[in-house]
Coordinates of C-alpha atoms and ligand atoms in Angstrom, one line a residue:
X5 CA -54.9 -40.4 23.5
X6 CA -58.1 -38.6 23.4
X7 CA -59.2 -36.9 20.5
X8 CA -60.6 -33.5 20.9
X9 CA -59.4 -30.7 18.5
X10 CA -60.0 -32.3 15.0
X11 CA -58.2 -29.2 12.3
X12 CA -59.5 -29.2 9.0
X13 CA -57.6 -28.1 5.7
X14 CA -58.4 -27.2 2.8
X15 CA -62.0 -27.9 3.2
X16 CA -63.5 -25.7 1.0
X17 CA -61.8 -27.2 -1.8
X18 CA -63.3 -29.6 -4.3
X19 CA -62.1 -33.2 -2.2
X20 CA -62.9 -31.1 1.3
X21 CA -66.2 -30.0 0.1
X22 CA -66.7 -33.9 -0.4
X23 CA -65.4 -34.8 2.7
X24 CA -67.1 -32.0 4.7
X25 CA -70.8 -32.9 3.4
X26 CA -70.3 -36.7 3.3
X27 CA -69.6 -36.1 7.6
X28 CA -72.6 -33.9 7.9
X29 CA -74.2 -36.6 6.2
X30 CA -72.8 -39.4 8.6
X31 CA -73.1 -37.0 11.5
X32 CA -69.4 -37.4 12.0
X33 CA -69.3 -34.0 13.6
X34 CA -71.3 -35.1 16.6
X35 CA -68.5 -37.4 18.2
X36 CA -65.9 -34.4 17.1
X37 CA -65.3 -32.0 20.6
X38 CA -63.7 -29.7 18.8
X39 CA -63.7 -28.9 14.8
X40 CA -61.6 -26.4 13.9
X41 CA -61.5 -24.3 10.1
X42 CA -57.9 -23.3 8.9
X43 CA -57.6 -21.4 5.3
X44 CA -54.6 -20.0 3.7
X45 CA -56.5 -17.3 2.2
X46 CA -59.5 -16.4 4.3
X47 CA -57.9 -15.9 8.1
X48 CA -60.7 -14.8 9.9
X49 CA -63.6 -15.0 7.7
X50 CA -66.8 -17.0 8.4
X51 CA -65.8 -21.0 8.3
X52 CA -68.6 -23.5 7.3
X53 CA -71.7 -23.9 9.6
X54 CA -71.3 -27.2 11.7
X55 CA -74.4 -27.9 13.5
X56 CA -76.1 -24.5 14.5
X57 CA -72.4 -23.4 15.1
X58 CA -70.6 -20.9 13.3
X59 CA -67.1 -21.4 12.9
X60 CA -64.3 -18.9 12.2
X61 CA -61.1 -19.3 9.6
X62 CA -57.6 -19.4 11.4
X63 CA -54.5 -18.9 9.4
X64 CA -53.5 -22.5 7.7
X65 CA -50.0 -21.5 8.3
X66 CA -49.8 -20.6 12.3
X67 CA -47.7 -23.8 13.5
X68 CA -49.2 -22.7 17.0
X69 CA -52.6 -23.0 16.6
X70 CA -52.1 -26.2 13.9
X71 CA -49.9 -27.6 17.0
X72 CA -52.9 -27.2 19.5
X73 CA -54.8 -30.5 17.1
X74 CA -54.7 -33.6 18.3
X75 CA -56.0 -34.4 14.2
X76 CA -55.2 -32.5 10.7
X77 CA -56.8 -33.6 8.1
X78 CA -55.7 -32.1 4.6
X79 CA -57.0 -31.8 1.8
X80 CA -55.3 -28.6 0.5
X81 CA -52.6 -30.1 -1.4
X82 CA -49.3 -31.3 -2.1
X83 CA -47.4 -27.4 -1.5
X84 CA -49.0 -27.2 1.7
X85 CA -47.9 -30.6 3.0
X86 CA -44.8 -30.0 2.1
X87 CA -44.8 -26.1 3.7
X88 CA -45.9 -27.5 6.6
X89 CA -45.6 -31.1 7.3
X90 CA -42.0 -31.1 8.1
X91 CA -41.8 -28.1 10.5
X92 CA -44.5 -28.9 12.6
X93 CA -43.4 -32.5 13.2
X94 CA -39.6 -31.1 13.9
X95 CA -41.1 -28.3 16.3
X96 CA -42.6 -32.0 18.3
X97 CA -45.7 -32.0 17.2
X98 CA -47.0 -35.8 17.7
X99 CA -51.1 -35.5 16.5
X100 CA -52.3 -37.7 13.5
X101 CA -52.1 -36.1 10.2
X102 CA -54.6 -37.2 7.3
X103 CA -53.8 -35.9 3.9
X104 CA -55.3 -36.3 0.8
X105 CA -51.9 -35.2 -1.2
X106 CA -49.4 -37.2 -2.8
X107 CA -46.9 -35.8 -1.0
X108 CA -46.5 -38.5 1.5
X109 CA -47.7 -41.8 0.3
X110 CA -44.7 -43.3 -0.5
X111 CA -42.8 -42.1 3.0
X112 CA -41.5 -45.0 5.3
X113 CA -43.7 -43.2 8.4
X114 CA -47.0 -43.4 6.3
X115 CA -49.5 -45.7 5.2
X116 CA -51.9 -45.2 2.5
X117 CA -55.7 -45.6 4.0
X118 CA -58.4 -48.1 2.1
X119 CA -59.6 -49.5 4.7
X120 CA -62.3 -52.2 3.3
X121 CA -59.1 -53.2 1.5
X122 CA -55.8 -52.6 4.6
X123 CA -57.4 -52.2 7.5
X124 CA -55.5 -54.5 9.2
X125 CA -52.5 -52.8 8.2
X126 CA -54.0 -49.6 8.8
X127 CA -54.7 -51.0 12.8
X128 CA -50.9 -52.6 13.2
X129 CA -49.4 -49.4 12.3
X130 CA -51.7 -47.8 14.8
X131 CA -50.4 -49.9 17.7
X132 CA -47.0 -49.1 16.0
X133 CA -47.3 -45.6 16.4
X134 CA -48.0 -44.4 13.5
X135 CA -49.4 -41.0 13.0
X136 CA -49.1 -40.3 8.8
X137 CA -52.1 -41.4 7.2
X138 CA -52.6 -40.6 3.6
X139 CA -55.3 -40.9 0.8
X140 CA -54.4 -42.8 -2.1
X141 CA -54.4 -42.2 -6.0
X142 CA -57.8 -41.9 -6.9
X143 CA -57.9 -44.3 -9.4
X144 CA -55.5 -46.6 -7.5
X145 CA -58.1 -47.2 -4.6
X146 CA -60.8 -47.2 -6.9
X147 CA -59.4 -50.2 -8.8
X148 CA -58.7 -51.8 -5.5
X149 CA -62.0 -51.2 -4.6
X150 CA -63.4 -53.2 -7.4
X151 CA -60.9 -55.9 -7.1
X152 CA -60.4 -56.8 -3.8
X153 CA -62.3 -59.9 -4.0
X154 CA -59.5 -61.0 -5.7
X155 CA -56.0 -58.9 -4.6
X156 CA -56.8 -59.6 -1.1
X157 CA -57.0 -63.6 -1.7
X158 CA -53.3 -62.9 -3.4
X159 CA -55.5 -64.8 -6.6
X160 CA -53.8 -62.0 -8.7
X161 CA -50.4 -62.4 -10.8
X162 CA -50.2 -59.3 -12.9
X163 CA -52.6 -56.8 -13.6
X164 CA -52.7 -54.5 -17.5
X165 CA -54.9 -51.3 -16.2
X166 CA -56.2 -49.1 -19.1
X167 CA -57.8 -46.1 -17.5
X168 CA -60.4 -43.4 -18.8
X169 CA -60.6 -41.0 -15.9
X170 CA -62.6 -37.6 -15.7
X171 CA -61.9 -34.1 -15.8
X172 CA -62.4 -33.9 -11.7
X173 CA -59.1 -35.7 -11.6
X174 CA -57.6 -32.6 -12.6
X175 CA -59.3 -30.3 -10.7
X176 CA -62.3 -28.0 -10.5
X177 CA -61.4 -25.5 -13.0
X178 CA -61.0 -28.2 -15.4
X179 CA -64.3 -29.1 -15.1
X180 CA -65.6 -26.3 -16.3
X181 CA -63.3 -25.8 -18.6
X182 CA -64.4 -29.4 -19.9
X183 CA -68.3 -27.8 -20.1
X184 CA -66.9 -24.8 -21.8
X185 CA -65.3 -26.7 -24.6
X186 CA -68.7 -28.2 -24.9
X187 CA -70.6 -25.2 -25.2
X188 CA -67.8 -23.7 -27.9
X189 CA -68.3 -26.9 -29.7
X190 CA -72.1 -26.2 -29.4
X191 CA -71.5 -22.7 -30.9
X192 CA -68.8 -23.5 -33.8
X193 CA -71.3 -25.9 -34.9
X194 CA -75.0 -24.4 -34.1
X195 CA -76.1 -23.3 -38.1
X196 CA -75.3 -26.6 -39.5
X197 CA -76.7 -29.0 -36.8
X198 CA -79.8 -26.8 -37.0
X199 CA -80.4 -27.8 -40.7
X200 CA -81.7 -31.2 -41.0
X201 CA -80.0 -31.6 -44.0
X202 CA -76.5 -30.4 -43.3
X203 CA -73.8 -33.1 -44.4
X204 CA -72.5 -34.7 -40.8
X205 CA -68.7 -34.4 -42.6
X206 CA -69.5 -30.8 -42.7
X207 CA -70.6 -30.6 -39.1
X208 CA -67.3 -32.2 -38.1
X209 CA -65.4 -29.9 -40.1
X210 CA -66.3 -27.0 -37.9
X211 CA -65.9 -28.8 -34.6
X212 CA -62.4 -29.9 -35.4
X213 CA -61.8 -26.4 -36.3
X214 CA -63.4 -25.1 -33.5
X215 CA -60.9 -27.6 -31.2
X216 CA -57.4 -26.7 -33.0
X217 CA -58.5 -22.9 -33.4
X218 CA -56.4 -20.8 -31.4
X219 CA -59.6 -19.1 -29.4
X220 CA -60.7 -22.5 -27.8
X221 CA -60.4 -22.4 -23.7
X222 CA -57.6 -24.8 -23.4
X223 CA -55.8 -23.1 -20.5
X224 CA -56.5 -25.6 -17.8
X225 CA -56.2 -28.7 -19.8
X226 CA -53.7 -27.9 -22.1
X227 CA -55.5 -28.9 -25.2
X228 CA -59.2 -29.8 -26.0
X229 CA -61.0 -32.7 -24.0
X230 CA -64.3 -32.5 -25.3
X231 CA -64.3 -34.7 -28.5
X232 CA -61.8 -35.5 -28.2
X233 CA -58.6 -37.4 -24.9
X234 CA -55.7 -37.0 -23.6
X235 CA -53.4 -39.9 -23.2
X236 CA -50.9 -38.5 -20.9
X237 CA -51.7 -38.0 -17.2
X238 CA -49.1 -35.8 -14.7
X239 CA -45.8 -35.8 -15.2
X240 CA -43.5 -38.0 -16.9
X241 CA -41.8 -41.0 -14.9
X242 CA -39.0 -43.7 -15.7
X243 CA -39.4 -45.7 -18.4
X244 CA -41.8 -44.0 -20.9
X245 CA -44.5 -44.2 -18.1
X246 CA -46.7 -41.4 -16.7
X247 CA -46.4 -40.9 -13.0
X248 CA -50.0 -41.6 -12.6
X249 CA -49.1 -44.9 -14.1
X250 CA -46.4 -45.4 -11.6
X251 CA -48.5 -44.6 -9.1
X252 CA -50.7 -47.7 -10.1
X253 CA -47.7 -50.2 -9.5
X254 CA -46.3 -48.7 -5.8
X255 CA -49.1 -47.4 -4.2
X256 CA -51.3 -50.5 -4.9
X257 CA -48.7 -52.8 -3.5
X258 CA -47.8 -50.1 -0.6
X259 CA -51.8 -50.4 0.8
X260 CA -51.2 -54.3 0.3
X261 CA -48.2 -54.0 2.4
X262 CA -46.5 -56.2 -0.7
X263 CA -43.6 -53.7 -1.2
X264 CA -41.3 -57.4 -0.8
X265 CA -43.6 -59.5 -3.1
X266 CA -45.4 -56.6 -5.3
X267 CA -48.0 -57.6 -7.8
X268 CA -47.2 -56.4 -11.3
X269 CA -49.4 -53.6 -12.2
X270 CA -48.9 -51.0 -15.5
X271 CA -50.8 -49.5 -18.3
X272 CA -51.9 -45.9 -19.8
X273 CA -53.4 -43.7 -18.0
X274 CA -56.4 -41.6 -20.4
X275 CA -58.2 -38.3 -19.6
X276 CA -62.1 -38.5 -21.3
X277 CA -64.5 -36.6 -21.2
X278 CA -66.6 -37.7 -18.0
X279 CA -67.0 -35.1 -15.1
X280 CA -66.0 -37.1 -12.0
X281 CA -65.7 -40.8 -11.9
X282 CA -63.4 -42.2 -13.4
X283 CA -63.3 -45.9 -15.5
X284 CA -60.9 -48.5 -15.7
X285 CA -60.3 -51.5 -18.0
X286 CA -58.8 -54.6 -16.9
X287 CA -57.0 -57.5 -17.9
X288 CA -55.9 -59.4 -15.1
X289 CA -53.8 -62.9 -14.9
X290 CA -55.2 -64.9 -12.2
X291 CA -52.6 -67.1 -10.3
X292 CA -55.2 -70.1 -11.1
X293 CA -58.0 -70.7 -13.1
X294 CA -61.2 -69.9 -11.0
X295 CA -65.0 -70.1 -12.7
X296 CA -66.5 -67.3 -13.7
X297 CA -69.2 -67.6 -10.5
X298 CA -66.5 -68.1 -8.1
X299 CA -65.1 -65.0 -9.5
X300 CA -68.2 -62.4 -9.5
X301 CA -68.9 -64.0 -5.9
X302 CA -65.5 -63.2 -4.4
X303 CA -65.8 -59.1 -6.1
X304 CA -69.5 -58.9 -5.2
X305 CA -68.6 -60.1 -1.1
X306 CA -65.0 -58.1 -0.7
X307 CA -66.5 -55.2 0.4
X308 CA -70.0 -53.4 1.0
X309 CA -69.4 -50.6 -1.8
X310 CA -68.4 -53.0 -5.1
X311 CA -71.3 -54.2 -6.9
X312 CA -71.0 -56.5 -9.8
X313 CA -72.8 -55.7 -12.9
X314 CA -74.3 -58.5 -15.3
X315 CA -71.9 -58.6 -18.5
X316 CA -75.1 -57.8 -20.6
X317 CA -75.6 -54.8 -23.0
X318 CA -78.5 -53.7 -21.7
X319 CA -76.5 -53.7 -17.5
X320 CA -73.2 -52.2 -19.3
X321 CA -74.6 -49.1 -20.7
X322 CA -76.7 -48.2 -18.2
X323 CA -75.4 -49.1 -15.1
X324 CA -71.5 -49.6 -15.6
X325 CA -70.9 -46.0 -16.6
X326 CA -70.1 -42.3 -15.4
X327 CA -73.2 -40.6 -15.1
X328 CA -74.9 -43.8 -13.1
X329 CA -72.3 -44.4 -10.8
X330 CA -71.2 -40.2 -10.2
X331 CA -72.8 -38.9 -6.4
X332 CA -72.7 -42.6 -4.7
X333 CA -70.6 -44.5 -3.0
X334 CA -71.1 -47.9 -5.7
X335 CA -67.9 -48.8 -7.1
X336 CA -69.0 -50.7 -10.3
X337 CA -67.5 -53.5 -11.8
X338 CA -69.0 -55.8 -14.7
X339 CA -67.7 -56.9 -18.6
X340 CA -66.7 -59.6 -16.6
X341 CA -65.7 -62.5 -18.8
X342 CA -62.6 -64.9 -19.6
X343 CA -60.5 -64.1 -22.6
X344 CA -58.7 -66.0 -25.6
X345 CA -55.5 -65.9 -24.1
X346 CA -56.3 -68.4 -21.6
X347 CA -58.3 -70.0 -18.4
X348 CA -56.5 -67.3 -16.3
X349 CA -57.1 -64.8 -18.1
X350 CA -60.1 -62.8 -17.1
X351 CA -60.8 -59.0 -18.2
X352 CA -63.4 -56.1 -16.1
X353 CA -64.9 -52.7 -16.6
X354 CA -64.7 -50.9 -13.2
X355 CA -66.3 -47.2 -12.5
X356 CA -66.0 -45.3 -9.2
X357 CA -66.7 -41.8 -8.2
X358 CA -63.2 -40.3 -8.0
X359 CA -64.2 -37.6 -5.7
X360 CA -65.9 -40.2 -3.2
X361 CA -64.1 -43.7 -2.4
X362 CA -61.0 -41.7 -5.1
X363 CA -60.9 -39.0 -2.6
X364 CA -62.6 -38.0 0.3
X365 CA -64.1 -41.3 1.9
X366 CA -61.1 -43.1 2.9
X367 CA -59.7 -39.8 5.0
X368 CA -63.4 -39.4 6.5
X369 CA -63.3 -43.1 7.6
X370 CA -60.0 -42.8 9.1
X371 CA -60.7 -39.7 10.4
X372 CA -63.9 -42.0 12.4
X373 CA -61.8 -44.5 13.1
X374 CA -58.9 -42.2 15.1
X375 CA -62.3 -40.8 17.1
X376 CA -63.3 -44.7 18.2
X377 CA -60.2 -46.0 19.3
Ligands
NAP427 P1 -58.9 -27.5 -4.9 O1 -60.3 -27.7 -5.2 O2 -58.0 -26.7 -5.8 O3 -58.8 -26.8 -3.4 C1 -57.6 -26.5 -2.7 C2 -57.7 -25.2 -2.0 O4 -57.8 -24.1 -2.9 C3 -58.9 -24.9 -1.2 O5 -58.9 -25.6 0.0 C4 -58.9 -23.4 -0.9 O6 -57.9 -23.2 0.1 C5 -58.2 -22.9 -2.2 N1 -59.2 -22.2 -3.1 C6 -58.9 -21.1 -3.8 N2 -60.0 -20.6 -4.5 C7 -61.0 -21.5 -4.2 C8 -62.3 -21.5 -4.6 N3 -62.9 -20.6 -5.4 N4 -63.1 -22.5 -4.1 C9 -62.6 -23.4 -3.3 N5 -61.3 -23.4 -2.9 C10 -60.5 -22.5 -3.3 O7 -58.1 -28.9 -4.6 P2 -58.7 -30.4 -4.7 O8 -58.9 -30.7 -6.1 O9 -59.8 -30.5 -3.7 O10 -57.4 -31.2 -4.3 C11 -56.8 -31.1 -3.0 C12 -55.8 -32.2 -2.8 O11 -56.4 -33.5 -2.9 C13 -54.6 -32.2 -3.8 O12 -53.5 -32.6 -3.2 C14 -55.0 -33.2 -4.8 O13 -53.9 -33.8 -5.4 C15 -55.7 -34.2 -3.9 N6 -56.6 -35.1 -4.5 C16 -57.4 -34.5 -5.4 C17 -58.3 -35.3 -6.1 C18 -59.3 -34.6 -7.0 O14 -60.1 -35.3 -7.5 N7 -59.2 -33.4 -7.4 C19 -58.4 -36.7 -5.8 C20 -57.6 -37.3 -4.9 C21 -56.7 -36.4 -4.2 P3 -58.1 -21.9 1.1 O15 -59.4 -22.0 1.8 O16 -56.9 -22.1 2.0 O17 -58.0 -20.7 0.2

């Protein structure tokens, strides 16, 4: 099928903002005939410049017009998927659909895209028909990302994944509500810090006041992040687990297509204080014991994106962290080293930018890859 009328979703959001600049940036929109702008709230306004083209909005919810695309791409959220996913396929409609929400992933008629990690599962469902593709967990394909080296070789027997993920994970206005907290901390504690020689217990006094007093901007978090983390992430799942960590376990085996054979994967999931990428550590029992150069040389060659950071102070704090790694494409991995457990026992500090290969990249790439077959 040729692809002409490519619909967009939820681009103005804060993964289609992502997505839309990373496709000027790859000239994406050159081999696209025809883009076309949806909104649920703007119907008819100006849509986003593409090329020296002006586009206009049409109504996110007009099955007609969303019927017309031989593409939708998505990235407007789970209650729209759900809204409209359904209807539109029963009213016949067969175009490929590319979503960024959860909504989906764990469907029998969709895969979840990584593709320097599935594509070959990604291509066999393509020649299977196939026409769900959906974005993984961010921190899922980020931690893939890192590790492929080694899940792809099936050299992995269990995996213990501690994350530390940002405020973007949670959404724009809890960015700013992060920055706010900051600035209130800022304020509650101004006089003292000021003084040279204030007493630092009496500094922290006020800023843990300031966090449990009643006027601190917790609406969007639901309790202070800024000095402070949250160790519960979405809602709550079987077995004492988080749903993000549940996520971990079946979405990670879904992209390895090992739903049959799946690799054990758990841990706690942590909101900190970073803006938008998103940290992992791991401890991971290797099927065998490999040396710790056949190791970095299987993450560093898995994909073009990982880079392997030297398990050195001066590497780890400067560039296995947030604000290095946030705004590029580098998924970071490095504390690499064996542990007392045992041979097989090897643990990693991963950082990728959750907005980028968490988010937006793997829909634009399968987006490109729909427009080349
Ligand atoms: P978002 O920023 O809240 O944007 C979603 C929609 O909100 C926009 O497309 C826009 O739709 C509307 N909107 C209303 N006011 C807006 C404003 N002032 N600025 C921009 N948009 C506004 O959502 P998101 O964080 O990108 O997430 C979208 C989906 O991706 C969700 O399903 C999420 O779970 C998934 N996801 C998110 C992340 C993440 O890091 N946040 C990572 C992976 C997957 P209209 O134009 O129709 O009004």
């Amino acid at each position: 099928m040729k692809i002409k009328r490519v619909g967009f979703v939820g681009w103005r959001g804060m993964v289609g903002s992502v997505l839309l600049t990373r496709m000027r940036d790859e000239a994406d929109f050159d081999v696209i005939e025809e883009p076309v702008f949806f909104s649920t709230s703007q119907t008819g306004q100006a849509g986003p410049e593409i090329g020296s083209q002006q586009t206009r909005l049409h109504d996110a919810f007009d099955l007609q017009q969303l019927s017309a695309m031989d593409v939708i791409v998505t990235c407007q959220g789970g209650d729209y998927t759900t809204q409209v996913f359904k209807v539109l396929r029963e009213e016949g409609w067969r175009g490929y659909w590319i979503d960024a929400a959860s909504s989906l992933r764990m469907t029998d008629h969709s895969v979840i895209v990584l593709d320097p990690v599935n594509r070959e599962l990604i291509d066999q469902a393509l020649d299977n028909g196939v026409r769900d593709f959906i974005g993984g967990n961010c921190t899922v394909s980020l931690m893939m990302m890192a590790m492929a080296g080694l899940l792809k070789a099936d050299l992995v027997e269990w995996i213990s994944v501690m994350t530390y993920q940002a405020a973007s994970g949670a959404g724009a206005r809890a960015m700013r509500e992060l920055l706010t907290q900051m600035a209130a901390l800022c304020v509650a504690t101004a006089p003292l810090l000021e003084d040279p020689a204030a007493v630092i217990l009496d500094i922290d006094r006020l800023a843990i006041e300031a966090m449990r007093g009643a006027s601190f901007p917790v609406a969007n978090l639901g309790a202070a992040l800024a000095g402070n983390l949250l160790p519960w992430i979405d809602r709550i799942a079987d077995n004492g687990q988080s749903r993000e960590e549940w996520k971990g376990y079946v979405e990670c085996n879904k992209i390895l297509g090992r739903q049959q054979n799946p690799i054990a994967i758990d841990g706690l999931c942590v909101r900190i204080g970073a803006m938008r990428c998103h940290s992992q550590a791991l401890t991971v029992k290797l099927c065998v014991d490999l040396g710790m150069d056949e190791i970095r040389g299987r993450l560093a060659e898995a994909n073009d994106w990982v880079r392997v950071v030297e398990n050195t102070p001066q590497h780890s704090i400067t560039e296995l962290t947030p604000s290095h790694v946030t705004g590029t494409l580098e998924v970071a991995i490095g504390r690499l080293h064996k542990m007392r457990m045992g041979p097989e026992y090897l643990t990693a500090f991963t950082v990728g930018d959750q907005l980028l290969w968490g988010a937006a990249e793997p829909l634009r790439r399968m987006l490109k890859l729909l427009l080349q077959r």
